[in-house]
Amino acid sequence: MPLVIYTVLRLALFGGALGLLYLAGLRSWLLVGVAAVAAFALSYVLLSVPRDAAARWLADRRARRGAGTGGSGADADAAHEDAIVDRATE
């Protein structure tokens, strides 16, 4: 859920920047670019707490997924590829 909150807050910052820049008179494709850069900068400064909560939630989710399977899928894939290479080079 923290990831959804962080995403909504970032979209709100982008929408707010877009609206303010539009009212300020910026009307071309530059409007979207400047609004994106402004929203990025503002979210970096203003949204550190929700960003940290979202990162913590993702890390916890990843840890739970890794603990439940007994190993990562990448390890199984690497072992399978190594077996194929070993058979081909024999």
Short mmCIF file of C-alpha atoms in Angstrom, two decimals:
data_model
loop_
_atom_site.label_atom_id
_atom_site.label_comp_id
_atom_site.label_asym_id
_atom_site.label_seq_id
_atom_site.Cartn_x
_atom_site.Cartn_y
_atom_site.Cartn_z
CA MET A 1 0.00 0.00 0.00
CA PRO A 2 2.82 2.53 0.64
CA LEU A 3 3.84 2.15 -2.99
CA VAL A 4 0.38 3.22 -4.16
CA ILE A 5 0.40 6.22 -1.81
CA TYR A 6 3.84 7.30 -3.05
CA THR A 7 2.78 6.91 -6.69
CA VAL A 8 -0.40 8.94 -6.16
CA LEU A 9 1.56 11.69 -4.40
CA ARG A 10 4.08 11.85 -7.27
CA LEU A 11 1.29 12.02 -9.84
CA ALA A 12 -0.38 14.78 -7.82
CA LEU A 13 2.89 16.74 -7.79
CA PHE A 14 3.19 16.30 -11.55
CA GLY A 15 -0.41 17.41 -12.07
CA GLY A 16 0.09 20.41 -9.82
CA ALA A 17 3.29 21.42 -11.61
CA LEU A 18 1.59 20.94 -14.96
CA GLY A 19 -1.32 23.14 -13.91
CA LEU A 20 0.84 25.88 -12.45
CA LEU A 21 3.11 25.99 -15.48
CA TYR A 22 0.11 26.06 -17.79
CA LEU A 23 -1.33 29.00 -15.87
CA ALA A 24 2.09 30.67 -16.03
CA GLY A 25 1.85 30.61 -19.82
CA LEU A 26 3.93 27.60 -20.87
CA ARG A 27 2.04 25.94 -23.72
CA SER A 28 4.26 23.79 -25.93
CA TRP A 29 5.78 20.32 -25.51
CA LEU A 30 8.13 22.04 -23.12
CA LEU A 31 5.27 22.22 -20.62
CA VAL A 32 5.34 18.47 -20.01
CA GLY A 33 9.13 18.31 -19.83
CA VAL A 34 9.49 21.18 -17.38
CA ALA A 35 6.60 19.84 -15.29
CA ALA A 36 8.25 16.40 -15.15
CA VAL A 37 11.58 17.85 -14.03
CA ALA A 38 9.88 20.09 -11.47
CA ALA A 39 7.80 17.19 -10.13
CA PHE A 40 10.91 15.01 -9.91
CA ALA A 41 12.79 17.66 -7.95
CA LEU A 42 9.86 18.37 -5.66
CA SER A 43 9.20 14.69 -4.99
CA TYR A 44 12.86 14.16 -4.15
CA VAL A 45 12.72 16.93 -1.57
CA LEU A 46 9.17 16.64 -0.24
CA LEU A 47 8.37 12.93 -0.40
CA SER A 48 11.30 11.32 1.40
CA VAL A 49 9.13 9.70 4.09
CA PRO A 50 6.66 8.05 1.66
CA ARG A 51 9.57 7.04 -0.60
CA ASP A 52 11.35 5.34 2.30
CA ALA A 53 8.14 3.61 3.35
CA ALA A 54 7.60 2.33 -0.20
CA ALA A 55 11.20 1.11 -0.43
CA ARG A 56 10.87 -0.64 2.94
CA TRP A 57 7.61 -2.28 1.83
CA LEU A 58 9.22 -3.51 -1.40
CA ALA A 59 12.25 -4.87 0.48
CA ASP A 60 10.03 -6.68 2.98
CA ARG A 61 7.95 -8.13 0.17
CA ARG A 62 11.07 -9.32 -1.63
CA ALA A 63 12.41 -10.89 1.57
CA ARG A 64 9.13 -12.73 2.16
CA ARG A 65 9.08 -14.04 -1.42
CA GLY A 66 12.68 -15.22 -1.23
CA ALA A 67 12.17 -16.92 2.14
CA GLY A 68 9.08 -18.76 0.97
CA THR A 69 10.63 -20.41 -2.07
CA GLY A 70 13.85 -21.61 -0.46
CA GLY A 71 15.90 -19.79 -3.09
CA SER A 72 15.56 -17.40 -5.93
CA GLY A 73 14.42 -18.27 -9.42
CA ALA A 74 17.62 -16.74 -10.76
CA ASP A 75 19.67 -19.37 -8.91
CA ALA A 76 17.62 -22.17 -10.46
CA ASP A 77 17.97 -20.62 -13.91
CA ALA A 78 21.72 -20.23 -13.49
CA ALA A 79 22.07 -23.85 -12.38
CA HIS A 80 20.08 -25.04 -15.40
CA GLU A 81 22.19 -22.95 -17.78
CA ASP A 82 25.40 -24.22 -16.17
CA ALA A 83 24.22 -27.81 -16.64
CA ILE A 84 23.54 -27.16 -20.34
CA VAL A 85 26.96 -25.57 -20.85
CA ASP A 86 28.66 -28.44 -18.99
CA ARG A 87 26.93 -31.02 -21.22
CA ALA A 88 27.86 -29.10 -24.36
CA THR A 89 31.54 -28.83 -23.45
CA GLU A 90 32.01 -32.50 -22.49
#
